[in-house]
Amino acid sequence: MENQIEILTIQFKTPISDKEIKWFRGAIIHALQNDNILFHNHTPTNYRYSYPLIQYKRIDQCAAIVCINEGIAAMGDFFANYTGEMTIGNQRKQMEIESLKPALFTIKLWEHMSCYKIKRWLPLNSRNYAIYNQIESLVERIEFLEKILIGNILAFTKGVGIFLEEELVCRITEVTRSYPIRNKEVNMEAFDIKFVSNISLPDYIGLGKNVSINCGIVVAEHAYLKADQGSPCCDKI
């Protein structure tokens, strides 16, 4: 069906910390018998700049993998050699699978606005970080972030082969917190926010930078407003 994507969420029973996600990713890649670019998004000489179709997550404090479209078939390479154990960092861990949740999800624009929250969102590169810091008005800062958020969502839809024909609307309703996180020896500004949008987005997909390693994780909350109404308070379902 048009505008549908396939998603497989693999939830493990093993608790994991945010800093261990990159080691978890490395353990998955190490377990593969055949190299597959979808697991790491780079070649020996370059990067795969398309939207990551295999994303390594921390869901309910435990390790998880979210696979989209072609990423689902690629996981067969992992399961072919899956032993139930992995070395994460310098620790050997049992990695029992809690659940496998396949889904078909329809991405489309609606007349109502849906509520979402996003954690560890990295919207700012070095160029727009400088611009953001020069903006004194809080309202203008929010508007600046909203434009980036729209771009992040459009990058996601394009990356999964969906092109929107009508206007995408996003409004940030709350910046819960902002904080620095370390990535590749560089400090980056992360945000936890709530926003409303007229698009349907699946839970646990990533938006922004570093989505393959637990950044920009989206979770839907409550949807009940018409697109031309004011901002709701996002009550969690």
PDB file of C-alpha atoms in Angstrom:
ATOM      1  CA  MET A   1       0.000   0.000   0.000  1.00  0.00           C
ATOM      2  CA  GLU A   2       1.170   3.534  -0.795  1.00  0.00           C
ATOM      3  CA  ASN A   3       2.913   5.369   2.059  1.00  0.00           C
ATOM      4  CA  GLN A   4       3.330   2.235   4.148  1.00  0.00           C
ATOM      5  CA  ILE A   5       6.597   1.104   5.660  1.00  0.00           C
ATOM      6  CA  GLU A   6       7.549  -2.176   7.277  1.00  0.00           C
ATOM      7  CA  ILE A   7       9.046  -2.028  10.759  1.00  0.00           C
ATOM      8  CA  LEU A   8      10.523  -4.731  12.954  1.00  0.00           C
ATOM      9  CA  THR A   9      11.317  -3.866  16.576  1.00  0.00           C
ATOM     10  CA  ILE A  10      13.614  -6.369  18.287  1.00  0.00           C
ATOM     11  CA  GLN A  11      13.566  -5.977  22.060  1.00  0.00           C
ATOM     12  CA  PHE A  12      16.190  -7.710  24.214  1.00  0.00           C
ATOM     13  CA  LYS A  13      15.898  -8.474  27.928  1.00  0.00           C
ATOM     14  CA  THR A  14      19.373  -7.118  28.645  1.00  0.00           C
ATOM     15  CA  PRO A  15      19.626  -3.705  30.355  1.00  0.00           C
ATOM     16  CA  ILE A  16      21.956  -1.287  28.611  1.00  0.00           C
ATOM     17  CA  SER A  17      23.164   2.259  29.245  1.00  0.00           C
ATOM     18  CA  ASP A  18      23.228   5.081  26.720  1.00  0.00           C
ATOM     19  CA  LYS A  19      27.026   4.942  26.528  1.00  0.00           C
ATOM     20  CA  GLU A  20      26.901   1.201  25.757  1.00  0.00           C
ATOM     21  CA  ILE A  21      24.785   1.654  22.612  1.00  0.00           C
ATOM     22  CA  LYS A  22      27.829   2.124  20.364  1.00  0.00           C
ATOM     23  CA  TRP A  23      29.354  -1.058  21.838  1.00  0.00           C
ATOM     24  CA  PHE A  24      26.062  -2.885  21.308  1.00  0.00           C
ATOM     25  CA  ARG A  25      26.130  -1.763  17.678  1.00  0.00           C
ATOM     26  CA  GLY A  26      29.716  -2.994  17.354  1.00  0.00           C
ATOM     27  CA  ALA A  27      28.769  -6.374  18.837  1.00  0.00           C
ATOM     28  CA  ILE A  28      25.970  -6.800  16.300  1.00  0.00           C
ATOM     29  CA  ILE A  29      28.291  -5.924  13.414  1.00  0.00           C
ATOM     30  CA  HIS A  30      30.990  -8.268  14.752  1.00  0.00           C
ATOM     31  CA  ALA A  31      28.473 -11.135  14.843  1.00  0.00           C
ATOM     32  CA  LEU A  32      27.745 -10.879  11.105  1.00  0.00           C
ATOM     33  CA  GLN A  33      29.195 -13.497   8.805  1.00  0.00           C
ATOM     34  CA  ASN A  34      28.808 -11.235   5.770  1.00  0.00           C
ATOM     35  CA  ASP A  35      29.421  -7.493   5.747  1.00  0.00           C
ATOM     36  CA  ASN A  36      26.260  -5.457   5.108  1.00  0.00           C
ATOM     37  CA  ILE A  37      26.372  -1.675   4.814  1.00  0.00           C
ATOM     38  CA  LEU A  38      22.914  -1.296   6.373  1.00  0.00           C
ATOM     39  CA  PHE A  39      24.336  -2.305   9.759  1.00  0.00           C
ATOM     40  CA  HIS A  40      26.984   0.422   9.903  1.00  0.00           C
ATOM     41  CA  ASN A  41      26.302   2.884   7.037  1.00  0.00           C
ATOM     42  CA  HIS A  42      29.836   3.224   5.729  1.00  0.00           C
ATOM     43  CA  THR A  43      32.168   1.728   3.151  1.00  0.00           C
ATOM     44  CA  PRO A  44      35.972   1.532   3.453  1.00  0.00           C
ATOM     45  CA  THR A  45      36.221   4.934   1.760  1.00  0.00           C
ATOM     46  CA  ASN A  46      32.901   6.702   2.283  1.00  0.00           C
ATOM     47  CA  TYR A  47      29.597   6.906   4.151  1.00  0.00           C
ATOM     48  CA  ARG A  48      26.075   5.849   3.285  1.00  0.00           C
ATOM     49  CA  TYR A  49      24.324   9.184   3.750  1.00  0.00           C
ATOM     50  CA  SER A  50      20.784   7.860   3.345  1.00  0.00           C
ATOM     51  CA  TYR A  51      18.460   7.456   6.315  1.00  0.00           C
ATOM     52  CA  PRO A  52      19.621   4.511   8.505  1.00  0.00           C
ATOM     53  CA  LEU A  53      17.357   1.482   8.106  1.00  0.00           C
ATOM     54  CA  ILE A  54      18.858  -0.357  11.102  1.00  0.00           C
ATOM     55  CA  GLN A  55      18.903   1.637  14.347  1.00  0.00           C
ATOM     56  CA  TYR A  56      20.301   0.605  17.722  1.00  0.00           C
ATOM     57  CA  LYS A  57      18.192   1.747  20.660  1.00  0.00           C
ATOM     58  CA  ARG A  58      17.649   1.748  24.398  1.00  0.00           C
ATOM     59  CA  ILE A  59      13.953   1.048  24.959  1.00  0.00           C
ATOM     60  CA  ASP A  60      12.618   0.591  28.500  1.00  0.00           C
ATOM     61  CA  GLN A  61      16.258   0.629  29.669  1.00  0.00           C
ATOM     62  CA  CYS A  62      17.064  -2.444  27.543  1.00  0.00           C
ATOM     63  CA  ALA A  63      18.862  -3.034  24.255  1.00  0.00           C
ATOM     64  CA  ALA A  64      16.710  -2.924  21.124  1.00  0.00           C
ATOM     65  CA  ILE A  65      17.008  -2.717  17.344  1.00  0.00           C
ATOM     66  CA  VAL A  66      14.534  -0.977  15.034  1.00  0.00           C
ATOM     67  CA  CYS A  67      14.638  -2.201  11.422  1.00  0.00           C
ATOM     68  CA  ILE A  68      12.847  -0.497   8.536  1.00  0.00           C
ATOM     69  CA  ASN A  69      12.039  -1.899   5.085  1.00  0.00           C
ATOM     70  CA  GLU A  70      15.255  -3.410   3.618  1.00  0.00           C
ATOM     71  CA  GLY A  71      16.761  -3.396   7.100  1.00  0.00           C
ATOM     72  CA  ILE A  72      14.377  -6.181   8.116  1.00  0.00           C
ATOM     73  CA  ALA A  73      15.672  -8.607   5.490  1.00  0.00           C
ATOM     74  CA  ALA A  74      19.246  -7.660   6.399  1.00  0.00           C
ATOM     75  CA  MET A  75      18.656  -8.845   9.976  1.00  0.00           C
ATOM     76  CA  GLY A  76      18.589 -12.391   8.607  1.00  0.00           C
ATOM     77  CA  ASP A  77      22.398 -12.144   8.404  1.00  0.00           C
ATOM     78  CA  PHE A  78      22.498 -11.487  12.141  1.00  0.00           C
ATOM     79  CA  PHE A  79      20.046 -14.196  13.168  1.00  0.00           C
ATOM     80  CA  ALA A  80      21.874 -16.780  11.037  1.00  0.00           C
ATOM     81  CA  ASN A  81      24.761 -16.621  13.540  1.00  0.00           C
ATOM     82  CA  TYR A  82      22.925 -15.484  16.669  1.00  0.00           C
ATOM     83  CA  THR A  83      24.146 -17.342  19.771  1.00  0.00           C
ATOM     84  CA  GLY A  84      22.324 -15.447  22.508  1.00  0.00           C
ATOM     85  CA  GLU A  85      25.561 -13.918  23.823  1.00  0.00           C
ATOM     86  CA  MET A  86      27.507 -10.785  22.903  1.00  0.00           C
ATOM     87  CA  THR A  87      30.546  -8.918  24.133  1.00  0.00           C
ATOM     88  CA  ILE A  88      29.471  -5.352  24.861  1.00  0.00           C
ATOM     89  CA  GLY A  89      32.470  -3.238  25.744  1.00  0.00           C
ATOM     90  CA  ASN A  90      34.579  -5.634  27.797  1.00  0.00           C
ATOM     91  CA  GLN A  91      31.653  -7.593  29.242  1.00  0.00           C
ATOM     92  CA  ARG A  92      30.195 -10.836  27.949  1.00  0.00           C
ATOM     93  CA  LYS A  93      26.409 -10.599  28.225  1.00  0.00           C
ATOM     94  CA  GLN A  94      23.458 -12.895  27.702  1.00  0.00           C
ATOM     95  CA  MET A  95      21.263 -11.280  25.039  1.00  0.00           C
ATOM     96  CA  GLU A  96      17.958 -13.088  25.255  1.00  0.00           C
ATOM     97  CA  ILE A  97      15.267 -11.671  22.994  1.00  0.00           C
ATOM     98  CA  GLU A  98      12.192 -10.367  24.809  1.00  0.00           C
ATOM     99  CA  SER A  99      10.028  -9.784  21.734  1.00  0.00           C
ATOM    100  CA  LEU A 100       9.929  -9.411  17.961  1.00  0.00           C
ATOM    101  CA  LYS A 101       7.282  -6.914  16.861  1.00  0.00           C
ATOM    102  CA  PRO A 102       6.636  -6.630  13.112  1.00  0.00           C
ATOM    103  CA  ALA A 103       4.336  -3.868  11.903  1.00  0.00           C
ATOM    104  CA  LEU A 104       3.051  -2.102   8.829  1.00  0.00           C
ATOM    105  CA  PHE A 105       2.789   1.636   9.434  1.00  0.00           C
ATOM    106  CA  THR A 106       1.053   4.213   7.254  1.00  0.00           C
ATOM    107  CA  ILE A 107       2.785   7.579   7.049  1.00  0.00           C
ATOM    108  CA  LYS A 108       0.491  10.374   5.915  1.00  0.00           C
ATOM    109  CA  LEU A 109      -0.633  13.911   6.644  1.00  0.00           C
ATOM    110  CA  TRP A 110      -3.859  14.387   8.592  1.00  0.00           C
ATOM    111  CA  GLU A 111      -6.294  17.179   9.435  1.00  0.00           C
ATOM    112  CA  HIS A 112      -5.550  16.699  13.138  1.00  0.00           C
ATOM    113  CA  MET A 113      -2.306  17.294  14.986  1.00  0.00           C
ATOM    114  CA  SER A 114      -0.621  14.364  16.725  1.00  0.00           C
ATOM    115  CA  CYS A 115       1.476  14.760  19.876  1.00  0.00           C
ATOM    116  CA  TYR A 116       5.000  13.382  20.087  1.00  0.00           C
ATOM    117  CA  LYS A 117       7.969  13.520  22.371  1.00  0.00           C
ATOM    118  CA  ILE A 118      11.538  13.150  21.181  1.00  0.00           C
ATOM    119  CA  LYS A 119      14.586  12.429  23.345  1.00  0.00           C
ATOM    120  CA  ARG A 120      18.301  12.939  22.704  1.00  0.00           C
ATOM    121  CA  TRP A 121      17.467  14.984  19.604  1.00  0.00           C
ATOM    122  CA  LEU A 122      20.557  16.455  17.923  1.00  0.00           C
ATOM    123  CA  PRO A 123      19.273  19.157  15.569  1.00  0.00           C
ATOM    124  CA  LEU A 124      22.357  21.375  15.436  1.00  0.00           C
ATOM    125  CA  ASN A 125      25.475  21.018  13.330  1.00  0.00           C
ATOM    126  CA  SER A 126      28.430  23.364  13.774  1.00  0.00           C
ATOM    127  CA  ARG A 127      26.986  25.937  11.358  1.00  0.00           C
ATOM    128  CA  ASN A 128      23.442  26.169  12.685  1.00  0.00           C
ATOM    129  CA  TYR A 129      24.675  25.842  16.280  1.00  0.00           C
ATOM    130  CA  ALA A 130      26.453  29.171  15.827  1.00  0.00           C
ATOM    131  CA  ILE A 131      23.296  30.693  14.341  1.00  0.00           C
ATOM    132  CA  TYR A 132      21.161  29.293  17.165  1.00  0.00           C
ATOM    133  CA  ASN A 133      23.434  30.795  19.832  1.00  0.00           C
ATOM    134  CA  GLN A 134      23.193  34.217  18.204  1.00  0.00           C
ATOM    135  CA  ILE A 135      19.391  34.215  18.487  1.00  0.00           C
ATOM    136  CA  GLU A 136      18.371  36.035  21.668  1.00  0.00           C
ATOM    137  CA  SER A 137      14.596  35.608  21.494  1.00  0.00           C
ATOM    138  CA  LEU A 138      13.243  32.338  22.923  1.00  0.00           C
ATOM    139  CA  VAL A 139      10.359  32.436  20.439  1.00  0.00           C
ATOM    140  CA  GLU A 140      12.763  32.795  17.528  1.00  0.00           C
ATOM    141  CA  ARG A 141      14.919  29.956  18.863  1.00  0.00           C
ATOM    142  CA  ILE A 142      11.870  27.690  18.949  1.00  0.00           C
ATOM    143  CA  GLU A 143      10.928  28.714  15.405  1.00  0.00           C
ATOM    144  CA  PHE A 144      14.492  27.960  14.292  1.00  0.00           C
ATOM    145  CA  LEU A 145      14.318  24.486  15.848  1.00  0.00           C
ATOM    146  CA  GLU A 146      10.886  23.880  14.297  1.00  0.00           C
ATOM    147  CA  LYS A 147      12.306  24.460  10.816  1.00  0.00           C
ATOM    148  CA  ILE A 148      15.086  21.966  11.527  1.00  0.00           C
ATOM    149  CA  LEU A 149      12.553  19.452  12.872  1.00  0.00           C
ATOM    150  CA  ILE A 150      10.513  19.732   9.676  1.00  0.00           C
ATOM    151  CA  GLY A 151      13.688  19.093   7.685  1.00  0.00           C
ATOM    152  CA  ASN A 152      14.508  16.062   9.845  1.00  0.00           C
ATOM    153  CA  ILE A 153      11.043  14.567   9.283  1.00  0.00           C
ATOM    154  CA  LEU A 154      11.260  15.166   5.527  1.00  0.00           C
ATOM    155  CA  ALA A 155      14.690  13.488   5.495  1.00  0.00           C
ATOM    156  CA  PHE A 156      13.108  10.478   7.218  1.00  0.00           C
ATOM    157  CA  THR A 157      10.164  10.233   4.806  1.00  0.00           C
ATOM    158  CA  LYS A 158      12.452  10.616   1.784  1.00  0.00           C
ATOM    159  CA  GLY A 159      14.786   7.987   3.230  1.00  0.00           C
ATOM    160  CA  VAL A 160      11.974   5.428   3.412  1.00  0.00           C
ATOM    161  CA  GLY A 161      10.678   6.281  -0.067  1.00  0.00           C
ATOM    162  CA  ILE A 162       7.704   8.465   0.866  1.00  0.00           C
ATOM    163  CA  PHE A 163       7.166  11.923  -0.604  1.00  0.00           C
ATOM    164  CA  LEU A 164       4.573  14.239   0.928  1.00  0.00           C
ATOM    165  CA  GLU A 165       2.404  16.273  -1.429  1.00  0.00           C
ATOM    166  CA  GLU A 166       0.920  18.658   1.138  1.00  0.00           C
ATOM    167  CA  GLU A 167       2.411  20.962   3.760  1.00  0.00           C
ATOM    168  CA  LEU A 168       4.042  19.380   6.797  1.00  0.00           C
ATOM    169  CA  VAL A 169       3.307  21.344   9.973  1.00  0.00           C
ATOM    170  CA  CYS A 170       5.315  21.067  13.215  1.00  0.00           C
ATOM    171  CA  ARG A 171       5.061  23.092  16.419  1.00  0.00           C
ATOM    172  CA  ILE A 172       7.300  22.577  19.425  1.00  0.00           C
ATOM    173  CA  THR A 173       5.119  22.774  22.542  1.00  0.00           C
ATOM    174  CA  GLU A 174       7.767  22.219  25.198  1.00  0.00           C
ATOM    175  CA  VAL A 175      11.526  22.005  25.517  1.00  0.00           C
ATOM    176  CA  THR A 176      11.809  19.628  28.457  1.00  0.00           C
ATOM    177  CA  ARG A 177      15.568  20.015  28.723  1.00  0.00           C
ATOM    178  CA  SER A 178      18.748  20.633  26.750  1.00  0.00           C
ATOM    179  CA  TYR A 179      22.102  19.118  27.636  1.00  0.00           C
ATOM    180  CA  PRO A 180      25.501  18.282  26.091  1.00  0.00           C
ATOM    181  CA  ILE A 181      26.329  14.783  24.928  1.00  0.00           C
ATOM    182  CA  ARG A 182      29.685  13.547  23.670  1.00  0.00           C
ATOM    183  CA  ASN A 183      29.974  12.106  20.170  1.00  0.00           C
ATOM    184  CA  LYS A 184      33.250  11.266  18.434  1.00  0.00           C
ATOM    185  CA  GLU A 185      35.167  13.505  20.853  1.00  0.00           C
ATOM    186  CA  VAL A 186      32.820  16.427  20.088  1.00  0.00           C
ATOM    187  CA  ASN A 187      30.286  17.927  22.490  1.00  0.00           C
ATOM    188  CA  MET A 188      26.849  18.291  20.912  1.00  0.00           C
ATOM    189  CA  GLU A 189      23.694  19.932  22.255  1.00  0.00           C
ATOM    190  CA  ALA A 190      20.868  17.444  22.762  1.00  0.00           C
ATOM    191  CA  PHE A 191      17.231  18.310  23.365  1.00  0.00           C
ATOM    192  CA  ASP A 192      14.264  16.511  24.896  1.00  0.00           C
ATOM    193  CA  ILE A 193      11.148  18.145  23.465  1.00  0.00           C
ATOM    194  CA  LYS A 194       7.441  17.713  22.899  1.00  0.00           C
ATOM    195  CA  PHE A 195       5.911  18.693  19.583  1.00  0.00           C
ATOM    196  CA  VAL A 196       2.728  18.418  17.564  1.00  0.00           C
ATOM    197  CA  SER A 197       2.547  17.650  13.865  1.00  0.00           C
ATOM    198  CA  ASN A 198       0.004  16.739  11.225  1.00  0.00           C
ATOM    199  CA  ILE A 199       2.013  13.655  10.212  1.00  0.00           C
ATOM    200  CA  SER A 200       1.766  10.130  11.585  1.00  0.00           C
ATOM    201  CA  LEU A 201       5.152   8.839  12.762  1.00  0.00           C
ATOM    202  CA  PRO A 202       5.966   5.347  14.091  1.00  0.00           C
ATOM    203  CA  ASP A 203       7.297   4.892  17.611  1.00  0.00           C
ATOM    204  CA  TYR A 204      11.058   4.672  18.152  1.00  0.00           C
ATOM    205  CA  ILE A 205      12.208   5.893  14.750  1.00  0.00           C
ATOM    206  CA  GLY A 206      15.005   8.438  14.945  1.00  0.00           C
ATOM    207  CA  LEU A 207      15.086  12.049  13.751  1.00  0.00           C
ATOM    208  CA  GLY A 208      18.093  14.342  13.418  1.00  0.00           C
ATOM    209  CA  LYS A 209      21.723  13.363  13.797  1.00  0.00           C
ATOM    210  CA  ASN A 210      23.072   9.984  14.973  1.00  0.00           C
ATOM    211  CA  VAL A 211      19.694   8.259  14.718  1.00  0.00           C
ATOM    212  CA  SER A 212      21.396   4.886  14.281  1.00  0.00           C
ATOM    213  CA  ILE A 213      22.782   5.058  17.836  1.00  0.00           C
ATOM    214  CA  ASN A 214      19.872   6.008  20.084  1.00  0.00           C
ATOM    215  CA  CYS A 215      19.479   9.696  19.275  1.00  0.00           C
ATOM    216  CA  GLY A 216      16.324  11.558  18.293  1.00  0.00           C
ATOM    217  CA  ILE A 217      13.961   8.802  19.454  1.00  0.00           C
ATOM    218  CA  VAL A 218      10.314   9.632  18.731  1.00  0.00           C
ATOM    219  CA  VAL A 219       7.357   8.315  20.729  1.00  0.00           C
ATOM    220  CA  ALA A 220       3.735   9.239  20.004  1.00  0.00           C
ATOM    221  CA  GLU A 221       1.522  10.572  22.740  1.00  0.00           C
ATOM    222  CA  HIS A 222      -2.093  11.776  22.328  1.00  0.00           C
ATOM    223  CA  ALA A 223      -3.664  13.164  19.149  1.00  0.00           C
ATOM    224  CA  TYR A 224      -6.887  15.121  19.255  1.00  0.00           C
ATOM    225  CA  LEU A 225      -6.619  18.622  17.748  1.00  0.00           C
ATOM    226  CA  LYS A 226      -7.581  19.926  14.342  1.00  0.00           C
ATOM    227  CA  ALA A 227      -4.599  21.308  12.462  1.00  0.00           C
ATOM    228  CA  ASP A 228      -5.755  24.933  12.867  1.00  0.00           C
ATOM    229  CA  GLN A 229      -6.329  24.721  16.637  1.00  0.00           C
ATOM    230  CA  GLY A 230      -3.951  25.740  19.402  1.00  0.00           C
ATOM    231  CA  SER A 231      -1.258  23.655  21.015  1.00  0.00           C
ATOM    232  CA  PRO A 232      -2.474  20.797  23.216  1.00  0.00           C
ATOM    233  CA  CYS A 233      -0.862  19.443  26.323  1.00  0.00           C
ATOM    234  CA  CYS A 234       0.535  16.099  25.275  1.00  0.00           C
ATOM    235  CA  ASP A 235      -0.988  13.520  27.580  1.00  0.00           C
ATOM    236  CA  LYS A 236       0.730  10.173  27.299  1.00  0.00           C
ATOM    237  CA  ILE A 237      -1.515   7.338  26.162  1.00  0.00           C
TER     238      ILE A 237
END
